[in-house]
Structures are given as C-alpha cells and as structure tokens.
Coordinates of C-alpha atoms in Angstrom, one line a residue:
Chain A
M1 CA 8.5 -50.4 -69.7
S2 CA 10.5 -53.4 -68.4
G3 CA 9.2 -55.8 -65.8
K4 CA 11.5 -54.1 -63.3
N5 CA 10.6 -51.1 -61.3
P6 CA 10.4 -48.0 -63.5
L7 CA 13.6 -46.2 -64.0
I8 CA 13.6 -42.4 -63.6
L9 CA 16.5 -40.4 -64.9
L10 CA 16.9 -37.0 -63.4
I11 CA 19.0 -34.5 -65.4
E12 CA 19.5 -31.7 -62.8
D13 CA 22.5 -29.9 -61.3
N14 CA 21.0 -28.8 -58.0
P15 CA 22.2 -31.1 -55.2
S16 CA 19.2 -30.4 -53.0
V17 CA 16.7 -31.4 -55.6
I18 CA 18.7 -34.5 -56.6
R19 CA 18.9 -35.7 -52.9
L20 CA 15.3 -34.9 -52.3
L21 CA 14.0 -36.7 -55.4
E22 CA 16.4 -39.6 -55.0
F23 CA 15.0 -40.1 -51.5
K24 CA 11.4 -39.8 -52.5
L25 CA 11.6 -41.9 -55.6
S26 CA 13.6 -44.7 -54.0
K27 CA 11.2 -44.8 -51.2
E28 CA 8.4 -45.3 -53.7
N29 CA 10.3 -48.2 -55.3
F30 CA 11.4 -46.4 -58.4
R31 CA 14.9 -47.0 -59.7
F32 CA 16.8 -43.7 -59.8
E33 CA 19.7 -42.3 -61.8
H34 CA 20.9 -38.8 -62.2
R35 CA 23.2 -36.7 -64.4
D36 CA 24.2 -33.1 -63.7
N37 CA 24.6 -31.8 -67.2
G38 CA 22.9 -32.0 -70.6
H39 CA 25.6 -34.0 -72.5
D40 CA 25.9 -36.7 -69.9
G41 CA 22.1 -36.7 -69.7
I42 CA 21.6 -37.5 -73.4
E43 CA 24.2 -40.2 -73.2
A44 CA 22.5 -41.7 -70.2
V45 CA 19.1 -41.7 -72.0
K46 CA 20.7 -43.7 -74.8
Q47 CA 22.4 -46.2 -72.5
L48 CA 19.8 -46.6 -69.8
R49 CA 16.6 -46.1 -71.7
P50 CA 14.8 -44.7 -68.7
D51 CA 11.0 -44.9 -68.4
I52 CA 10.9 -41.1 -67.7
V53 CA 13.4 -38.3 -67.9
V54 CA 12.9 -35.5 -65.4
L55 CA 14.7 -32.6 -67.0
D56 CA 15.8 -29.3 -65.6
V57 CA 16.0 -26.3 -68.0
M58 CA 18.9 -24.4 -66.5
L59 CA 21.8 -26.8 -66.9
P60 CA 25.5 -26.2 -67.3
G61 CA 26.6 -26.5 -70.9
I62 CA 23.5 -27.2 -73.1
D63 CA 20.2 -26.3 -71.6
G64 CA 17.2 -28.5 -71.0
F65 CA 15.3 -27.4 -74.2
E66 CA 18.4 -28.4 -76.3
V67 CA 18.5 -31.7 -74.5
L68 CA 14.9 -32.3 -75.3
R69 CA 15.4 -31.3 -78.9
Q70 CA 18.3 -33.7 -79.3
I71 CA 16.2 -36.5 -77.7
R72 CA 13.3 -35.9 -80.1
Q73 CA 15.7 -35.9 -83.1
D74 CA 17.4 -39.2 -82.2
E75 CA 15.5 -42.1 -83.8
Q76 CA 16.5 -44.5 -81.0
I77 CA 15.3 -42.4 -78.1
K78 CA 12.8 -40.0 -79.6
D79 CA 9.8 -41.6 -77.8
T80 CA 11.3 -41.1 -74.3
R81 CA 8.8 -39.6 -71.9
V82 CA 10.1 -36.3 -70.6
M83 CA 8.9 -34.2 -67.7
M84 CA 10.4 -30.7 -67.4
L85 CA 11.1 -29.4 -63.9
T86 CA 12.5 -25.9 -63.7
S87 CA 12.5 -22.6 -62.0
K88 CA 11.7 -20.9 -65.3
N89 CA 8.0 -20.7 -64.9
M90 CA 7.4 -18.1 -67.7
E91 CA 4.5 -18.9 -69.9
D92 CA 6.7 -18.9 -73.0
D93 CA 8.9 -21.6 -71.5
L94 CA 5.9 -23.7 -70.6
E95 CA 4.6 -23.4 -74.2
R96 CA 8.0 -24.1 -75.6
G97 CA 8.5 -27.2 -73.5
F98 CA 5.1 -28.6 -74.5
A99 CA 5.7 -27.7 -78.2
M100 CA 9.0 -29.6 -78.1
G101 CA 7.3 -32.7 -76.8
A102 CA 7.5 -32.5 -73.0
M103 CA 4.6 -34.5 -71.4
E104 CA 4.6 -32.6 -68.2
Y105 CA 6.0 -29.3 -66.9
M106 CA 6.5 -28.3 -63.3
S107 CA 8.0 -25.2 -62.0
K108 CA 10.1 -24.8 -58.8
P109 CA 9.3 -24.4 -56.0
F110 CA 7.2 -27.6 -56.5
K111 CA 5.0 -29.7 -54.3
L112 CA 6.5 -33.2 -53.8
G113 CA 3.1 -34.8 -53.7
E114 CA 2.0 -33.1 -56.9
F115 CA 5.3 -34.1 -58.6
M116 CA 4.7 -37.8 -57.7
I117 CA 1.1 -37.7 -59.0
R118 CA 2.2 -36.2 -62.3
L119 CA 5.0 -38.6 -62.7
K120 CA 2.8 -41.6 -62.1
R121 CA 0.2 -40.2 -64.5
I122 CA 2.8 -40.1 -67.3
L123 CA 3.9 -43.7 -66.4
N124 CA 0.3 -45.0 -66.7
Chain B
M1 CA 89.9 11.3 -36.7
N2 CA 88.6 8.5 -38.9
P3 CA 90.8 8.2 -42.0
F4 CA 88.2 6.2 -43.9
P5 CA 84.8 7.9 -43.3
H6 CA 83.4 6.8 -46.7
I7 CA 84.1 3.1 -45.9
I8 CA 82.2 3.4 -42.6
A9 CA 79.3 5.2 -44.3
D10 CA 79.2 2.4 -46.9
E11 CA 79.1 -0.2 -44.2
I12 CA 76.3 1.5 -42.4
A13 CA 74.3 1.8 -45.6
R14 CA 74.9 -1.9 -46.4
N15 CA 73.9 -2.9 -43.0
F16 CA 70.8 -0.8 -43.2
V17 CA 69.8 -2.4 -46.5
L18 CA 70.5 -5.8 -45.0
V19 CA 68.3 -5.1 -42.0
V20 CA 65.5 -3.8 -44.2
L21 CA 65.7 -6.9 -46.4
I22 CA 65.6 -9.2 -43.4
V23 CA 62.6 -7.3 -42.0
L24 CA 60.9 -7.6 -45.3
L25 CA 61.7 -11.3 -45.5
I26 CA 60.3 -11.9 -42.1
M27 CA 57.2 -9.9 -42.8
S28 CA 56.5 -11.7 -46.1
T29 CA 57.2 -15.1 -44.5
F30 CA 54.7 -14.2 -41.8
L31 CA 52.1 -13.1 -44.4
V32 CA 52.6 -16.2 -46.5
L33 CA 52.3 -18.4 -43.4
T34 CA 49.2 -16.6 -42.2
A35 CA 47.6 -17.0 -45.6
I36 CA 48.5 -20.8 -45.6
I37 CA 47.1 -21.2 -42.1
L38 CA 43.9 -19.3 -43.0
R39 CA 43.4 -21.3 -46.2
K40 CA 43.9 -24.6 -44.3
K41 CA 41.5 -23.5 -41.7
H42 CA 39.0 -22.6 -44.4
E43 CA 39.5 -26.0 -46.1
R44 CA 39.0 -27.8 -42.8
D45 CA 35.9 -25.7 -42.1
E46 CA 34.5 -26.6 -45.5
A47 CA 35.3 -30.2 -45.2
Y48 CA 33.6 -30.3 -41.8
R49 CA 30.5 -28.6 -43.1
L50 CA 30.3 -31.1 -45.9
R51 CA 30.6 -34.0 -43.5
K52 CA 28.0 -32.5 -41.3
K53 CA 25.7 -32.0 -44.2
E54 CA 26.1 -35.6 -45.3
E55 CA 25.4 -36.6 -41.7
L56 CA 22.3 -34.5 -41.4
Y57 CA 20.8 -35.0 -44.9
P58 CA 19.3 -38.5 -44.4
L59 CA 17.9 -37.4 -41.0
M60 CA 16.2 -34.4 -42.6
L61 CA 14.8 -36.4 -45.5
N62 CA 13.4 -38.9 -43.0
Y63 CA 11.9 -36.0 -41.0
L64 CA 10.3 -34.7 -44.2
D65 CA 8.7 -38.0 -44.8
L66 CA 7.0 -38.2 -41.4
D67 CA 3.3 -37.7 -40.8
P68 CA 3.1 -34.4 -38.8
G69 CA 0.3 -35.9 -36.8
D70 CA 2.6 -38.6 -35.5
R71 CA 4.0 -36.4 -32.7
K72 CA 6.1 -39.1 -31.2
A73 CA 7.9 -39.9 -34.4
V74 CA 8.4 -36.2 -35.2
E75 CA 9.8 -35.5 -31.7
K76 CA 12.1 -38.5 -32.0
A77 CA 13.4 -37.3 -35.4
E78 CA 13.9 -33.8 -34.0
S79 CA 15.8 -35.2 -31.1
D80 CA 18.0 -37.3 -33.4
I81 CA 18.9 -34.1 -35.3
I82 CA 19.4 -32.0 -32.2
K83 CA 21.9 -34.6 -30.9
R84 CA 24.1 -33.9 -33.9
L85 CA 24.1 -30.1 -33.4
K86 CA 27.0 -29.4 -31.1
T87 CA 28.5 -26.2 -32.3
A88 CA 27.4 -22.9 -33.8
R89 CA 28.8 -24.1 -37.1
D90 CA 26.4 -27.2 -36.9
L91 CA 23.5 -24.8 -36.5
E92 CA 24.5 -22.9 -39.6
V93 CA 24.7 -26.2 -41.5
I94 CA 21.2 -27.3 -40.5
E95 CA 19.8 -23.8 -41.3
D96 CA 21.5 -23.8 -44.7
L97 CA 20.2 -27.2 -45.5
C98 CA 16.6 -26.3 -44.6
L99 CA 16.8 -23.1 -46.7
E100 CA 18.4 -24.9 -49.6
I101 CA 15.5 -27.3 -49.8
M102 CA 12.8 -24.8 -48.9
Y103 CA 13.9 -22.7 -51.9
N104 CA 13.0 -25.6 -54.3
I105 CA 9.8 -27.0 -52.7
A106 CA 6.4 -25.8 -51.7
G107 CA 3.4 -27.2 -49.8
A108 CA 3.5 -29.6 -46.8
E109 CA 7.2 -30.2 -47.0
K110 CA 8.0 -26.6 -46.9
L111 CA 5.9 -26.2 -43.8
K112 CA 7.7 -29.1 -42.2
L113 CA 11.1 -27.5 -42.9
R114 CA 9.9 -24.3 -41.4
Q115 CA 9.0 -26.3 -38.3
L116 CA 12.4 -27.9 -38.3
L117 CA 14.0 -24.5 -38.4
L118 CA 12.4 -23.8 -35.0
I119 CA 14.2 -26.6 -33.2
Q120 CA 15.3 -25.4 -29.8
P121 CA 19.1 -24.9 -30.1
L122 CA 18.8 -23.0 -33.4
Y123 CA 15.9 -20.9 -32.3
T124 CA 17.6 -20.0 -29.0
Q125 CA 20.9 -19.1 -30.7
R126 CA 19.3 -16.9 -33.2
Y127 CA 17.0 -15.2 -30.7
R128 CA 20.1 -14.5 -28.5
Q129 CA 21.8 -13.0 -31.5
L130 CA 19.0 -10.4 -31.8
K131 CA 20.3 -8.9 -28.5
S132 CA 23.9 -8.9 -29.6
W133 CA 25.9 -5.7 -30.3
K134 CA 27.7 -7.3 -33.2
V135 CA 26.4 -6.3 -36.6
E136 CA 27.0 -9.8 -38.1
N137 CA 25.1 -11.4 -35.2
L138 CA 22.2 -9.1 -35.7
I139 CA 22.1 -9.7 -39.4
Q140 CA 22.3 -13.5 -38.9
G141 CA 19.5 -13.4 -36.4
C142 CA 17.2 -11.3 -38.6
L143 CA 17.8 -13.4 -41.6
Y144 CA 16.8 -16.5 -39.7
F145 CA 13.5 -14.8 -38.6
V146 CA 12.6 -13.9 -42.2
N147 CA 11.6 -17.6 -42.5
V148 CA 9.9 -18.2 -39.2
I149 CA 8.5 -14.8 -38.1
N150 CA 4.9 -16.0 -38.6
Q151 CA 5.5 -18.9 -36.2
R152 CA 7.3 -16.7 -33.6
S153 CA 5.7 -13.3 -33.7
N154 CA 6.8 -12.7 -30.1
V155 CA 10.3 -11.7 -31.5
L156 CA 8.8 -8.7 -33.3
E157 CA 9.4 -6.5 -30.3
Q158 CA 13.1 -7.5 -30.4
I159 CA 13.3 -6.8 -34.1
F160 CA 11.5 -3.4 -34.3
P161 CA 14.2 -1.5 -32.5
L162 CA 16.8 -2.8 -34.9
I163 CA 15.3 -0.6 -37.7
E164 CA 16.9 2.2 -35.8
N165 CA 20.3 0.5 -35.8
R166 CA 23.2 2.6 -37.2
S167 CA 24.1 -0.1 -39.8
V168 CA 21.9 0.1 -42.9
L169 CA 22.4 -3.6 -43.3
V170 CA 20.9 -4.3 -40.0
L171 CA 18.0 -2.0 -40.8
H172 CA 17.5 -3.8 -44.1
T173 CA 17.5 -7.3 -42.6
A174 CA 15.4 -6.3 -39.6
A175 CA 12.8 -4.7 -41.9
S176 CA 12.9 -7.8 -44.2
A177 CA 12.2 -10.0 -41.3
I178 CA 9.1 -7.9 -40.3
F179 CA 8.0 -7.7 -43.9
A180 CA 7.7 -11.6 -44.0
Y181 CA 5.0 -11.3 -41.3
D182 CA 1.5 -11.8 -42.5
D183 CA -0.1 -8.9 -40.6
V184 CA -0.3 -5.8 -42.8
V185 CA -0.6 -3.2 -40.1
T186 CA 2.6 -4.5 -38.4
R187 CA 4.3 -4.4 -41.8
G188 CA 3.0 -0.9 -42.4
R189 CA 4.3 0.3 -39.0
A190 CA 7.7 -1.1 -39.9
L191 CA 7.8 0.6 -43.3
K192 CA 6.8 3.9 -41.7
Q193 CA 9.6 3.5 -39.2
V194 CA 12.1 2.8 -42.1
C195 CA 10.8 5.8 -44.0
M196 CA 11.4 8.1 -41.0
R197 CA 15.1 7.4 -41.3
T198 CA 17.3 9.5 -43.5
G199 CA 20.2 8.4 -45.6
I200 CA 18.6 5.2 -47.0
S201 CA 19.4 4.9 -50.8
E202 CA 16.5 4.9 -53.2
M203 CA 17.3 1.4 -54.4
A204 CA 17.4 0.1 -50.8
L205 CA 14.0 1.6 -50.0
L206 CA 12.5 0.4 -53.3
E207 CA 13.6 -3.1 -52.5
L208 CA 12.1 -2.8 -49.0
V209 CA 8.7 -1.7 -50.4
Y210 CA 8.8 -4.7 -52.7
K211 CA 9.3 -6.9 -49.6
F212 CA 6.5 -5.1 -47.8
H213 CA 4.2 -6.2 -50.5
N214 CA 3.0 -9.7 -49.7
K215 CA 3.2 -11.9 -52.8
E216 CA 1.6 -15.0 -51.3
F217 CA -1.8 -13.5 -50.3
D218 CA -3.8 -10.7 -51.9
Q219 CA -3.6 -7.9 -49.3
M220 CA -3.4 -5.1 -51.8
D221 CA -6.3 -3.0 -50.3
E222 CA -4.9 -3.2 -46.8
E223 CA -1.4 -2.5 -48.1
V224 CA -2.7 0.6 -50.0
S225 CA -4.2 1.9 -46.8
E226 CA -0.8 1.6 -45.1
L227 CA 1.1 3.2 -48.0
I228 CA -1.4 6.2 -48.1
G229 CA -0.7 6.7 -44.4
I230 CA 3.0 7.1 -45.1
I231 CA 2.7 9.2 -48.3
S232 CA 0.3 11.6 -46.7
D233 CA 2.4 12.0 -43.5
R234 CA 4.4 15.2 -43.9
S235 CA 6.7 14.2 -41.0
V236 CA 8.1 11.5 -43.3
P237 CA 11.1 12.9 -45.2
N238 CA 10.1 14.0 -48.7
V239 CA 12.8 12.0 -50.4
N240 CA 11.4 8.8 -48.8
R241 CA 7.7 9.7 -49.6
G242 CA 8.9 10.2 -53.2
V243 CA 10.3 6.7 -53.3
I244 CA 7.1 5.2 -51.9
I245 CA 5.1 7.1 -54.6
K246 CA 7.3 5.8 -57.3
S247 CA 7.3 2.2 -56.0
V248 CA 3.5 1.9 -55.7
A249 CA 3.2 2.5 -59.4
D250 CA 6.1 0.2 -60.1
I251 CA 4.6 -2.6 -58.0
G252 CA 1.2 -2.0 -59.6
Y253 CA -1.1 -0.8 -56.8
A254 CA -3.7 0.2 -59.4
T255 CA -6.2 1.5 -56.8
M256 CA -3.7 4.2 -55.8
A257 CA -3.7 5.8 -59.2
D258 CA -6.8 8.0 -58.4
Y259 CA -5.4 8.9 -55.0
L260 CA -2.1 10.1 -56.5
H261 CA -4.0 12.0 -59.3
D262 CA -6.0 13.8 -56.6
M263 CA -2.8 14.5 -54.7
I264 CA -1.5 16.3 -57.9
S265 CA -4.7 18.3 -58.2
G266 CA -4.3 19.6 -54.6
M267 CA -0.6 20.4 -55.0
H268 CA 0.6 24.0 -54.5
D269 CA 3.7 25.6 -56.1
T270 CA 5.4 25.5 -52.8
D271 CA 5.3 21.7 -52.7
N272 CA 8.6 19.8 -52.8
G273 CA 10.0 19.0 -56.3
V274 CA 10.9 15.4 -55.2
I275 CA 7.2 14.6 -54.5
A276 CA 6.1 16.3 -57.7
N277 CA 8.6 14.4 -59.7
S278 CA 7.6 11.1 -58.2
L279 CA 3.9 11.8 -58.8
I280 CA 4.5 12.6 -62.5
H281 CA 6.6 9.4 -62.8
A282 CA 3.8 7.4 -61.1
M283 CA 1.2 8.7 -63.6
G284 CA 3.4 7.5 -66.4
R285 CA 3.8 4.1 -64.9
F286 CA 0.1 3.8 -64.3
E287 CA -0.5 4.9 -67.9
Y288 CA -3.1 7.3 -66.5
T289 CA -3.9 8.9 -69.9
D290 CA -6.4 11.4 -68.5
A291 CA -3.7 12.9 -66.3
A292 CA -1.9 14.5 -69.2
G293 CA -3.9 17.7 -69.0
L294 CA -3.5 18.1 -65.3
L295 CA 0.2 17.3 -65.4
T296 CA 0.7 19.9 -68.2
E297 CA -1.2 22.6 -66.4
K298 CA 0.6 22.0 -63.1
F299 CA 4.2 21.4 -64.2
S300 CA 5.0 22.5 -67.8
S301 CA 6.3 25.8 -66.6
S302 CA 8.0 24.5 -63.5
P303 CA 11.4 26.1 -62.8
D304 CA 12.7 22.7 -61.8
V305 CA 14.5 21.1 -64.8
A306 CA 14.1 17.6 -63.4
I307 CA 10.3 18.0 -63.2
R308 CA 10.1 19.2 -66.8
E309 CA 12.3 16.3 -67.9
T310 CA 10.0 13.8 -66.1
L311 CA 7.0 15.6 -67.5
A312 CA 8.2 15.2 -71.1
D313 CA 9.0 11.5 -70.6
T314 CA 5.6 10.9 -69.0
L315 CA 3.6 12.7 -71.6
G316 CA 5.2 10.4 -74.1
K317 CA 4.3 7.4 -72.0
L318 CA 0.7 8.5 -71.5
G319 CA 0.1 8.5 -75.3
N320 CA -2.4 11.4 -75.2
T321 CA -2.2 13.3 -78.5
A322 CA -3.6 16.4 -76.9
S323 CA -0.1 16.8 -75.4
I324 CA 1.5 17.4 -78.8
P325 CA 1.4 21.3 -78.7
V326 CA 2.9 21.2 -75.2
L327 CA 5.6 18.8 -76.3
I328 CA 6.4 20.9 -79.4
G329 CA 6.7 23.9 -77.0
M330 CA 9.1 21.8 -74.9
T331 CA 11.4 21.2 -77.8
A332 CA 12.3 24.8 -77.4
D333 CA 12.9 24.6 -73.7
N334 CA 15.9 26.3 -72.1
D335 CA 17.3 23.0 -71.0
F336 CA 18.8 20.6 -73.6
G337 CA 17.7 17.5 -71.6
V338 CA 14.1 18.6 -71.7
R339 CA 14.3 19.4 -75.4
V340 CA 15.7 15.9 -76.2
R341 CA 13.1 14.2 -74.1
A342 CA 10.3 16.2 -75.7
V343 CA 11.4 15.0 -79.2
Y344 CA 11.4 11.3 -78.0
A345 CA 8.0 11.8 -76.3
L346 CA 6.6 13.1 -79.6
A347 CA 8.0 10.1 -81.4
A348 CA 6.2 7.9 -78.8
L349 CA 2.8 9.4 -79.6
G350 CA 2.5 7.5 -82.8
K351 CA 1.6 9.0 -86.2
P352 CA 0.4 12.5 -85.1
G353 CA 3.5 12.9 -82.9
Y354 CA 5.6 11.7 -85.8
E355 CA 4.0 14.2 -88.2
A356 CA 4.6 17.0 -85.6
L357 CA 8.3 16.0 -85.6
R358 CA 8.5 16.2 -89.4
H359 CA 7.2 19.7 -89.4
M360 CA 9.1 20.9 -86.4
E361 CA 10.6 24.3 -87.2
G362 CA 12.7 26.9 -85.5
T363 CA 14.6 24.6 -83.2
E364 CA 18.4 24.3 -82.9
D365 CA 20.4 22.1 -85.2
E366 CA 21.1 19.4 -82.6
I367 CA 17.5 18.9 -81.8
Q368 CA 16.6 18.9 -85.6
R369 CA 19.3 16.2 -86.1
I370 CA 17.9 14.0 -83.3
A371 CA 14.3 14.4 -84.7
A372 CA 15.6 13.5 -88.2
S373 CA 17.3 10.5 -86.8
I374 CA 14.2 9.3 -85.0
I375 CA 12.1 9.9 -88.2
A376 CA 14.6 7.8 -90.2
Q377 CA 14.4 5.0 -87.6
L378 CA 10.6 5.1 -87.6
E379 CA 10.5 5.0 -91.4
T380 CA 13.0 2.1 -91.6
G381 CA 10.8 0.2 -89.1
K382 CA 7.7 1.1 -91.1
N383 CA 9.2 -0.1 -94.3
K384 CA 10.4 -3.4 -92.7
T385 CA 6.8 -4.0 -91.4
E386 CA 5.3 -3.3 -94.8
K387 CA 7.6 -5.7 -96.5

C-alpha cells in the first residue's frame, strides 16, 4: 500500500451502489474509482493498482468470477485483494468466490457498517 | 343533356381520390407531429427527472449519514429535501431514489430511508391517492405503503376496502401492502378477504400467499393457524381453497402436512375435486411417504381424470414401493394421460419400479414404447455412472 490514502476500485454497474459507496468511502478518506464493466475493470486494476477491488458478480459483458479469474492469472496483478459484493448469495457462489481467491464476500442487500468493517479488515 | 358524362364521372373520381389523399396526408402529418411532441415531452420529462435525481442524491446521502438521535440535524436535512419537492413528479423521484437504494442495503440505513419515505408531502400525496377513483392512483398509493405500512398502520382501514376493487391490479397491490404488515392476524384477515373473491387467477393467488408469508421473522405457526382458518372455511370458494392448499406445501409449512393428511382421511366422495386434487398435490410436495396408502384408497378409483393423473404423479414422488401394484393397474387406465403418468411414476420408484416396468405386460403399444424408452434412458444413465 502506498503512503497515500488507500485506493478502492469498485467494479459495479448499479448506479445506486456506486453513488452510495463513493459517498461513504470518500467520507472515510479512501480514494475511490469505479468501472461499470469487467473489461474496463481489469484494465483499471492494471493501471491503478488499487489496494482493494470491490467486485460485483453480475456485470455486463464478462461476469465478476471471470474478472477474478483473469486477475489471478495475470502475474502483475494476481495479488490484488478482492472483495466480492453481489446479489447472488447462493452458497455455491460464495464457495466459488472464495475458491477463486476472493478475500471477502458480501451479498446484497448489505449493511454499510458491516461493509466498512470487512473492507478495513482486509486492508489491515 | 350532358354530352360527356364519362368525363364528368372521371373528374369526380379524380377529385374524390385527391380529397382522400389530402385527408390521409393531414392525418399522417397529425400523427407524426403528435408522436414527435410526445417523444419530446418524454425526453424533457426524463431529463428533468435526471436533474432532480442529481439534485436530491447528495442531500439523501447526507441524510443517510446523520445520527438518527440528532433530531435537529435530521429535521434540517428533511426540510432541505422537502424544499426541493415542488411537483408530483419530484415526489416520484424521491420515492424512486429511496427504493433504489433500499433494494441494495440493509440495517440502519434502510430504516433511515424508510423514515425518509414518510416525509410529509410524499406521505400526504400517497394517502390522498388511496381515496382516488383512478386505478393508477390507487396502485401508486398501495405500492408506496408496501414499504411503510408498519410505520403507518392507521392506513390499513383505507387499504382493506381496496381488496374489493373491481380491478385485480388494485386488489393485488392493496393485498401486497397489507401483507407487508408485521401482524399475522391482520394479514390473515386480508388473505381471507382476497380468497372470498372469485375470478383471481391461480398464479396471482399463489403470488399473494407467498407475500402473506413473512420472510423476515419466523411467524410460521401463527401463519399456519390463519391458513387453516381459510382452508377449513367452506364459504371460501373451493378453487381458492385449493390454491391455498397447494401453496402451503410449496412454501414449506411443514406443520400443515399432518393437518392436510387428516383432511384427506375425513373426505367424502361428494367433496369437490379441486380440493382433492390440491390435497394430493400437497402430499407429494411434502413427500409424505406414509400418505401413499391413504391416497390410493381414497382416489385410485376416482371418476375424475385430473385426480387420477395427480395421484399417479404423487405416488411417484412419494417413493413408496407399496404403490407399485396400484401404479401397474393405472398403466391400464381408461385415460391415456393417467397411463403415461403411471409409467413415469413407476420409473421414479427406483429399482423395484424399474423392474415392474420391464415386466409390464398386456398394455397398449404406445405405453409399452414409452416404458421401453424410459428403461433405455435408465440403463444408459446406469452405464454412465458405472463407467
């Protein structure tokens, strides 16, 4: 992590969630970036090297699991910390997310307070 | 006398065609212009909503960040939002925004948004709509109260009569609003009122029973008591009682299985086929294996084809091998649908059913062909598993 405030990259296409997390994270002095599809998300991970990627599963184009797989297969970014945030709360998806190397998994609807606690736990 | 009648007739015809063309041109121009105006209006409306959304978003996010105990700050934030709500369209925007965010978050923030939905102008407008004669107003009002009914239970008395509304959509949204209320007895009363109506589709009623079931808190026992009240009430139309019976099994009210089993035991031949059919279906959904004997005894010789079909399906689902002789008998039923279902039910009973299928004799060619096809499928599956 750099000396600057931690950078969070949100890969999510739901405008409400983007606005809400942008507000909350900025308020808590995180730097915030977002991309609304998987392809742009992977590019942003390579360019910005975020401290944490918050990744939705249901994305236009390639889905979140595929984004995670590509991150883990790329030597340059494979150690990026990823937290999955999705409305798919099926047990299989949860297992799949962890098996593919997600550090946290939260399902929507989520509690904002709990989200922040989990995010900070990954950072620490 | 006119020496050139054909020329005059031609002229009249030409003029007539011209007039028709002009009228068509005017009409199509009018339609195109109307479409353009409506489209422009829609675009302006969308642009306005977007601007209003952008204006309200920061205020809402600030509101969400406030400590609910700080009443002064909360009131100030509410008043800042209210100042920006000048038209009915603005009220729709704030309502949409609240619901959009509520859909994604839980906990304290969700409660705050619910509180924000209750701001005076929005609440007053939606409450007024409940008294309107316009279907769209009634629906909009009911949909609003789905989210705040527990905070404003005084509106229940306004919503209950809407279950009697001629429009099924109004009935549906009114019932949905009441089913969001935490008190089971009130919800039960509403469901009964819905069930007293005729002409509701099975799908619509099933959906409403799902809504009646509270997913946030465990109220299964209390809900079961309300449902039994409806099922046992013979003044409720049979078709609706039947849907309720089916849905309790689908939702999984496990404690109702014994009650329904007892209901079958006490049934007489004169009882309605709809109820019988639903009860058989429910036993299958509950996988009530011990019911196989009772179902066979009561319904295997029913004159109602639909009942025999459901019975065959259910005996397959129950997995009780004691049903094999009955199912073999059903492969020779008068009705083709029953015969086919009996073959599939035998296949569902595992090895003994499968053996019975292999040795099935004396049935028509088509049924033999279906049985052979099932045996082939089972054997292919078995070979694949062994490999």
